[in-house]
Short mmCIF file of C-alpha atoms in Angstrom, two decimals:
data_model
loop_
_atom_site.label_atom_id
_atom_site.label_comp_id
_atom_site.label_asym_id
_atom_site.label_seq_id
_atom_site.Cartn_x
_atom_site.Cartn_y
_atom_site.Cartn_z
CA MET A 1 198.63 -71.50 16.43
CA GLY A 2 195.83 -69.34 14.97
CA ALA A 3 194.98 -65.73 15.78
CA ARG A 4 192.08 -66.88 17.97
CA LYS A 5 194.24 -68.98 20.28
CA PHE A 6 196.99 -66.37 20.29
CA ALA A 7 194.52 -63.69 21.42
CA ILE A 8 193.03 -65.84 24.17
CA LEU A 9 196.48 -66.91 25.42
CA GLY A 10 197.43 -63.24 25.49
CA VAL A 11 194.48 -62.48 27.76
CA ILE A 12 195.45 -65.32 30.11
CA ALA A 13 199.10 -64.34 30.19
CA LEU A 14 198.30 -60.73 31.02
CA GLY A 15 195.93 -61.85 33.75
CA VAL A 16 198.62 -64.03 35.37
CA VAL A 17 201.21 -61.26 35.23
CA ALA A 18 198.82 -58.67 36.62
CA THR A 19 197.82 -60.94 39.49
CA ALA A 20 201.45 -61.52 40.42
CA VAL A 21 202.38 -57.86 40.17
CA ARG A 22 200.01 -56.23 42.67
CA ALA A 23 200.72 -52.72 41.45
CA ILE A 24 198.77 -53.43 38.25
CA ASP A 25 195.05 -52.81 38.79
CA ASP A 26 193.61 -53.36 35.33
CA VAL A 27 194.46 -54.27 31.74
CA SER A 28 192.87 -53.04 28.48
CA LEU A 29 193.05 -54.94 25.19
CA GLN A 30 192.01 -54.14 21.64
CA ILE A 31 191.52 -57.26 19.46
CA GLU A 32 190.75 -56.87 15.76
CA SER A 33 189.26 -60.37 15.32
CA VAL A 34 188.74 -63.51 17.39
CA GLU A 35 187.00 -66.66 16.19
CA GLY A 36 185.89 -70.07 17.34
CA ASP A 37 184.01 -73.09 16.06
CA GLY A 38 181.13 -71.54 14.08
CA TRP A 39 181.52 -67.91 15.17
CA VAL A 40 183.62 -64.79 14.49
CA ALA A 41 183.83 -61.58 16.56
CA ASN A 42 185.26 -58.32 15.16
CA GLY A 43 186.22 -55.10 16.88
CA VAL A 44 186.70 -56.51 20.38
CA ALA A 45 187.68 -54.21 23.28
CA VAL A 46 188.32 -55.79 26.68
CA ASP A 47 188.92 -54.17 30.10
CA LEU A 48 190.19 -56.53 32.83
CA GLY A 49 189.94 -55.45 36.45
CA LEU A 50 192.37 -57.45 38.58
CA PRO A 51 191.69 -57.25 42.33
CA SER A 52 193.24 -59.83 44.62
CA GLU A 53 190.34 -62.34 44.66
CA THR A 54 188.34 -62.08 41.40
CA THR A 55 188.78 -60.92 37.84
CA THR A 56 186.11 -58.62 36.45
CA VAL A 57 185.68 -58.07 32.72
CA ARG A 58 183.93 -55.47 30.61
CA ALA A 59 183.96 -56.02 26.87
CA LYS A 60 182.58 -54.48 23.69
CA VAL A 61 182.12 -56.37 20.41
CA ALA A 62 181.34 -54.39 17.27
CA ARG A 63 180.11 -57.40 15.27
CA LEU A 64 179.44 -61.04 16.13
CA GLN A 65 178.66 -63.55 13.39
CA VAL A 66 177.30 -66.95 14.48
CA LYS A 67 176.68 -69.31 11.58
CA ALA A 68 173.91 -71.16 13.43
CA LEU A 69 171.97 -67.88 13.76
CA GLY A 70 172.44 -66.85 10.15
CA GLN A 71 172.66 -63.22 11.30
CA THR A 72 175.17 -60.66 12.59
CA LEU A 73 174.71 -59.24 16.07
CA THR A 74 176.05 -55.71 16.59
CA ASP A 75 177.00 -53.31 19.38
CA ILE A 76 177.44 -56.05 22.00
CA ARG A 77 178.41 -55.07 25.55
CA ILE A 78 179.40 -57.69 28.12
CA GLU A 79 179.97 -57.28 31.85
CA CYS A 80 181.26 -60.28 33.80
CA PRO A 81 181.64 -59.77 37.57
CA LYS A 82 183.74 -62.94 38.03
CA LEU A 83 185.78 -64.35 35.15
CA GLU A 84 187.27 -67.85 35.37
CA LEU A 85 190.63 -68.09 33.58
CA GLY A 86 191.80 -71.71 33.35
CA ASP A 87 194.14 -73.86 31.30
CA GLU A 88 191.24 -75.56 29.49
CA ARG A 89 188.55 -72.92 29.42
CA ILE A 90 187.49 -69.33 29.95
CA ALA A 91 184.09 -69.00 31.64
CA CYS A 92 181.64 -66.57 33.21
CA ALA A 93 178.60 -67.89 35.05
CA GLN A 94 176.55 -64.67 35.31
CA ALA A 95 177.39 -62.19 32.57
CA ARG A 96 175.17 -59.24 31.70
CA VAL A 97 174.95 -58.80 27.94
CA LEU A 98 173.45 -55.99 25.85
CA ALA A 99 173.14 -56.67 22.11
CA ASP A 100 171.25 -55.60 19.01
CA TRP A 101 169.84 -58.64 17.17
CA PRO A 102 168.33 -57.81 13.74
CA THR A 103 165.30 -60.07 14.23
CA LEU A 104 164.61 -59.35 17.90
CA GLY A 105 165.88 -55.81 18.40
CA LYS A 106 167.93 -54.57 21.36
CA GLN A 107 168.22 -57.07 24.21
CA THR A 108 169.46 -57.05 27.82
CA LEU A 109 170.29 -60.61 28.83
CA THR A 110 171.71 -62.76 31.62
CA VAL A 111 174.22 -65.14 30.03
CA GLY A 112 176.44 -68.01 31.15
CA LEU A 113 179.44 -68.55 28.84
CA VAL A 114 182.08 -71.29 28.63
CA TYR A 115 184.76 -71.04 25.92
CA GLY A 116 186.98 -74.06 25.23
CA ARG A 117 190.53 -72.84 24.67
CA ARG A 118 191.77 -75.90 22.81
CA ASP A 119 188.86 -76.70 20.51
CA GLY A 120 187.13 -73.30 20.12
CA SER A 121 183.86 -74.74 21.48
CA LEU A 122 181.25 -72.44 23.01
CA ASP A 123 178.54 -73.25 25.56
CA VAL A 124 175.91 -70.60 26.19
CA ALA A 125 172.94 -70.32 28.55
CA VAL A 126 170.74 -67.27 27.92
CA ASP A 127 167.81 -65.97 29.95
CA GLY A 128 165.60 -62.92 29.52
CA VAL A 129 165.35 -62.76 25.71
CA ARG A 130 162.36 -60.62 24.73
CA VAL A 131 160.34 -61.76 21.70
CA GLY A 132 157.61 -59.15 21.43
CA GLU A 133 155.82 -59.34 24.80
CA GLY A 134 157.00 -62.92 25.33
CA ARG A 135 160.14 -64.40 26.82
CA LEU A 136 162.69 -66.94 25.63
CA ALA A 137 165.34 -68.94 27.51
CA LEU A 138 168.04 -70.78 25.56
CA GLN A 139 170.86 -73.22 26.15
CA ALA A 140 173.20 -73.99 23.24
CA ALA A 141 176.53 -75.65 22.49
CA LEU A 142 178.71 -75.03 19.42
CA ARG A 143 181.45 -77.58 18.70
CA ASP A 144 182.87 -79.66 15.84
CA GLY A 145 181.03 -77.49 13.29
CA GLY A 146 177.62 -78.42 14.73
CA TRP A 147 175.23 -77.15 17.38
CA ASN A 148 172.78 -78.41 19.97
CA ALA A 149 170.12 -76.24 21.56
CA ARG A 150 167.25 -76.25 24.03
CA ALA A 151 164.75 -73.41 24.11
CA LYS A 152 161.68 -72.52 26.15
CA LEU A 153 159.24 -69.85 25.00
CA GLN A 154 156.46 -68.29 27.06
CA LYS A 155 153.60 -66.25 25.56
CA VAL A 156 155.58 -65.41 22.42
CA PRO A 157 153.70 -63.76 19.51
CA VAL A 158 153.31 -66.25 16.67
CA ASP A 159 154.23 -63.75 13.94
CA ARG A 160 157.60 -63.08 15.60
CA LEU A 161 158.16 -66.82 15.97
CA VAL A 162 157.39 -67.41 12.28
CA LYS A 163 160.00 -64.78 11.37
CA LEU A 164 162.57 -66.48 13.61
CA ALA A 165 161.79 -69.88 12.07
CA GLN A 166 162.30 -68.45 8.59
CA ASP A 167 165.63 -66.94 9.66
CA PHE A 168 166.74 -70.38 10.89
CA LYS A 169 165.48 -71.98 7.65
CA LEU A 170 163.01 -74.23 9.47
CA PRO A 171 160.49 -76.19 7.36
CA LEU A 172 157.55 -73.77 7.25
CA PRO A 173 155.33 -73.04 4.24
CA PRO A 174 154.76 -69.34 3.48
CA ILE A 175 152.16 -68.21 6.05
CA THR A 176 151.02 -65.16 7.98
CA ALA A 177 149.86 -65.69 11.55
CA THR A 178 148.93 -64.03 14.84
CA GLY A 179 148.38 -65.45 18.32
CA LEU A 180 150.54 -66.62 21.20
CA VAL A 181 152.65 -69.72 21.75
CA ASP A 182 154.20 -71.59 24.68
CA LEU A 183 156.90 -73.91 23.37
CA SER A 184 159.68 -76.23 24.50
CA ILE A 185 162.11 -77.46 21.84
CA THR A 186 165.35 -79.41 21.67
CA ALA A 187 167.22 -79.33 18.37
CA ARG A 188 170.53 -80.03 16.69
CA GLY A 189 172.06 -79.04 13.38
CA LYS A 190 175.05 -77.65 11.49
CA GLU A 191 175.58 -73.96 10.71
CA THR A 192 172.12 -72.61 9.69
CA ASN A 193 170.68 -76.05 8.91
CA LEU A 194 168.46 -78.02 11.27
CA SER A 195 169.03 -81.79 11.47
CA ALA A 196 166.48 -82.89 14.09
CA ALA A 197 164.09 -81.40 16.64
CA SER A 198 161.61 -82.44 19.31
CA ILE A 199 158.76 -80.00 19.99
CA GLU A 200 155.99 -79.51 22.55
CA ALA A 201 153.79 -76.48 21.96
CA SER A 202 150.53 -74.83 22.94
CA LEU A 203 149.09 -72.22 20.58
CA ILE A 204 146.50 -69.73 21.79
CA ASP A 205 144.10 -67.76 19.57
CA LEU A 206 145.97 -68.70 16.38
CA THR A 207 144.69 -66.83 13.34
CA ALA A 208 146.68 -67.83 10.24
CA ASN A 209 146.48 -68.32 6.49
CA ASN A 210 148.75 -69.24 3.59
CA GLU A 211 149.22 -67.27 0.37
CA SER A 212 146.62 -69.21 -1.63
CA GLY A 213 143.98 -69.18 1.11
CA SER A 214 143.72 -72.98 1.08
CA LEU A 215 144.73 -73.12 4.77
CA ALA A 216 143.36 -70.80 7.45
CA SER A 217 142.37 -70.62 11.11
CA ASP A 218 140.51 -68.23 13.40
CA LYS A 219 141.04 -67.96 17.20
CA LEU A 220 142.34 -71.54 17.17
CA SER A 221 143.92 -73.03 20.30
CA LEU A 222 145.77 -76.34 20.05
CA GLN A 223 148.41 -78.58 21.61
CA LEU A 224 151.20 -80.06 19.53
CA GLN A 225 153.82 -82.74 20.09
CA ALA A 226 156.20 -83.47 17.22
CA THR A 227 159.60 -84.77 16.18
CA VAL A 228 161.27 -83.87 12.87
CA ARG A 229 164.54 -84.89 11.24
CA GLY A 230 166.10 -84.55 7.81
CA SER A 231 167.14 -81.65 5.59
CA PRO A 232 165.46 -78.61 3.97
CA LYS A 233 164.52 -80.76 0.95
CA GLU A 234 162.86 -83.56 2.92
CA TRP A 235 161.66 -83.75 6.51
CA VAL A 236 160.53 -86.91 8.29
CA PHE A 237 158.06 -86.28 11.11
CA ASP A 238 155.83 -87.75 13.80
CA VAL A 239 153.12 -85.48 15.14
CA THR A 240 150.16 -85.46 17.55
CA LEU A 241 147.72 -82.56 17.41
CA LYS A 242 144.78 -81.81 19.71
CA SER A 243 142.32 -78.93 19.66
CA SER A 244 138.98 -78.03 21.23
CA GLN A 245 138.72 -74.27 20.52
CA GLY A 246 138.47 -72.06 17.43
CA GLN A 247 137.89 -72.68 13.73
CA ALA A 248 140.09 -74.10 10.96
CA PHE A 249 139.86 -74.37 7.18
CA ALA A 250 141.86 -76.73 4.95
CA GLN A 251 140.38 -76.61 1.47
CA PRO A 252 137.68 -77.77 1.13
CA ILE A 253 137.04 -78.68 4.80
CA PHE A 254 135.86 -76.21 7.45
CA VAL A 255 135.68 -77.28 11.11
CA ASP A 256 134.40 -75.59 14.26
CA LEU A 257 136.58 -77.12 16.94
CA SER A 258 134.70 -75.42 19.76
CA ALA A 259 131.73 -77.61 18.81
CA HIS A 260 133.68 -80.76 17.84
CA ALA A 261 137.12 -81.35 19.38
CA VAL A 262 139.73 -83.14 17.27
CA GLU A 263 142.82 -85.33 17.82
CA LEU A 264 145.12 -86.21 14.93
CA THR A 265 148.26 -88.38 14.92
CA ALA A 266 150.42 -88.80 11.83
CA SER A 267 153.83 -89.95 10.59
CA GLY A 268 155.31 -89.11 7.21
CA LYS A 269 157.47 -86.82 5.09
CA LEU A 270 157.34 -83.25 3.80
CA ARG A 271 159.28 -82.64 0.54
CA ASN A 272 160.18 -79.18 -0.76
CA SER A 273 157.70 -77.59 1.71
CA SER A 274 154.80 -78.59 -0.58
CA VAL A 275 154.38 -82.38 -0.97
CA LEU A 276 153.10 -84.05 2.20
CA THR A 277 153.19 -87.86 2.42
CA LEU A 278 151.35 -89.42 5.37
CA ASP A 279 152.60 -92.97 5.87
CA ARG A 280 150.11 -93.30 8.70
CA PHE A 281 147.36 -91.11 10.13
CA ALA A 282 144.55 -91.49 12.64
CA LEU A 283 141.72 -88.98 13.16
CA ASP A 284 139.27 -88.76 16.05
CA HIS A 285 136.87 -85.85 15.46
CA THR A 286 134.32 -85.91 18.29
CA ASP A 287 130.77 -86.72 17.08
CA VAL A 288 131.96 -86.23 13.50
CA ALA A 289 134.41 -88.89 12.30
CA ARG A 290 136.87 -91.62 13.23
CA ALA A 291 139.27 -92.69 10.47
CA SER A 292 142.78 -93.99 9.76
CA GLY A 293 144.95 -94.67 6.72
CA ARG A 294 147.63 -93.09 4.54
CA ALA A 295 147.68 -90.21 2.03
CA GLN A 296 149.66 -87.86 -0.19
CA VAL A 297 148.88 -84.13 -0.46
CA ASP A 298 150.43 -81.69 -2.94
CA PHE A 299 149.59 -78.14 -1.83
CA LYS A 300 150.57 -76.73 -5.24
CA GLN A 301 147.88 -78.74 -7.05
CA GLU A 302 144.34 -77.47 -7.64
CA GLN A 303 143.15 -80.75 -6.10
CA PRO A 304 145.66 -81.17 -3.23
CA VAL A 305 144.71 -84.74 -2.20
CA ARG A 306 146.65 -86.83 -4.75
CA ALA A 307 146.41 -90.23 -3.06
CA LEU A 308 144.37 -91.70 -0.20
CA GLN A 309 143.75 -95.09 1.39
CA MET A 310 141.32 -94.64 4.28
CA GLN A 311 139.43 -96.87 6.70
CA LEU A 312 136.36 -94.96 7.86
CA ASP A 313 135.19 -96.34 11.21
CA ALA A 314 132.38 -93.82 11.59
CA LEU A 315 131.10 -90.71 9.87
CA LYS A 316 128.39 -89.32 12.18
CA PHE A 317 125.56 -86.98 11.33
CA PRO A 318 124.66 -84.18 11.88
CA GLY A 319 128.27 -83.41 12.91
CA ALA A 320 129.78 -84.61 9.61
CA TYR A 321 127.30 -82.57 7.56
CA GLU A 322 128.01 -79.39 9.55
CA SER A 323 131.80 -79.82 9.47
CA TYR A 324 132.56 -81.40 6.07
CA PHE A 325 129.63 -80.98 3.70
CA GLN A 326 127.64 -77.86 4.51
CA PRO A 327 130.49 -75.46 3.61
CA LEU A 328 130.50 -76.98 0.10
CA LEU A 329 126.74 -76.57 -0.28
CA LEU A 330 126.22 -72.95 0.79
CA ASP A 331 125.27 -71.85 -2.74
CA THR A 332 122.86 -74.75 -3.33
CA SER A 333 119.42 -75.82 -2.19
CA LEU A 334 121.13 -78.34 0.15
CA GLN A 335 122.67 -75.71 2.41
CA ALA A 336 120.32 -76.25 5.38
CA LEU A 337 119.62 -80.00 5.63
CA GLN A 338 118.49 -81.84 8.77
CA THR A 339 120.65 -84.98 9.01
CA SER A 340 121.14 -88.05 11.22
CA GLY A 341 122.71 -91.54 11.17
CA SER A 342 126.24 -92.74 10.40
CA ILE A 343 128.41 -94.12 7.58
CA ALA A 344 131.38 -96.54 7.69
CA GLY A 345 133.60 -98.15 5.06
CA THR A 346 136.71 -97.61 2.91
CA MET A 347 137.82 -95.00 0.35
CA ALA A 348 140.66 -94.79 -2.19
CA VAL A 349 142.01 -91.88 -4.28
CA GLU A 350 144.74 -92.07 -6.95
CA ASN A 351 146.19 -89.21 -9.01
CA GLY A 352 143.73 -86.81 -7.41
CA GLU A 353 140.63 -88.81 -8.47
CA PRO A 354 138.38 -91.20 -6.49
CA GLN A 355 139.04 -94.84 -7.43
CA ASN A 356 137.05 -96.86 -4.93
CA ILE A 357 134.34 -96.18 -2.36
CA ASP A 358 132.78 -98.97 -0.29
CA LEU A 359 130.38 -97.65 2.34
CA SER A 360 127.73 -98.95 4.74
CA PHE A 361 124.89 -96.61 5.72
CA GLY A 362 123.32 -96.87 9.19
CA ASN A 363 119.90 -95.16 9.49
CA VAL A 364 121.08 -92.18 7.48
CA SER A 365 118.45 -89.49 6.92
CA PHE A 366 118.71 -86.24 4.93
#
């Protein structure tokens, strides 16, 4: 029997004795280390109050390491008004927890805890987490070396969320960003690695850019639904993206979404956070373009679009000129054209170079 189980059994045994012997009002314990499936606590001090009907607990934990968090929480204080001590589990439905989390700072939380005595499992429900001016609620289970979690975020600053995602080793390219996000996510993984996630998010006033400047946005608001699965080296995803506010730039395309709303659906893979393969995509850019196909994009290349097979149902002017072409022509005599008409057809790109273009022009005027 390991030190963890020995320590927990000691707590239970003392509680039983103290309940039977009415003269004992409380018990204090000092535990050097206690551990479970995926977590280790050091410097644990526990005070048990033992009235006739309920058991109250106050505890201090100097350091708590949870592999799924990838960080060490310090100076944790726990107050449980009613502790459940059973043969199979130790639980507290409404604990008050104070802790210092390196990424989020000092927190005062309402927590529900269930500890499995036999398997070292841990179930946690947390409410009241502050992320900047936003709030986060979390439910998580740690067992058999893996974890499952559900989280809901309300009006959380995007820059703080990006930092959290990097701490959890989520598949994000290097970016800086501001704005707010509402998000619901369910996820599972092992230690600090994510295996799969389902996401619904609304981003408000997103202003972001990557290191090279090839991707950027300004006051962008959008709605996102996505599922991802895989490993840090390769992620498989399905995504739907909608937006009708703000501006976005993905070299060499600039779009004003307040003037032309967009909806994009795609399925594919992201390898090494830089090579994006779209097995399927469909674009509906209001009064600008409707298209579908497949593509490969390498963000480390000077010409990112390495491969493309596209069916162009409609490219409409003047919307297409304003969104796709005018930004490329600002330093030329074609920077202020009056345009009309539409174009349809097919396009193909291989190894970053156009290979085939077959287009039909309908009353196009420049």
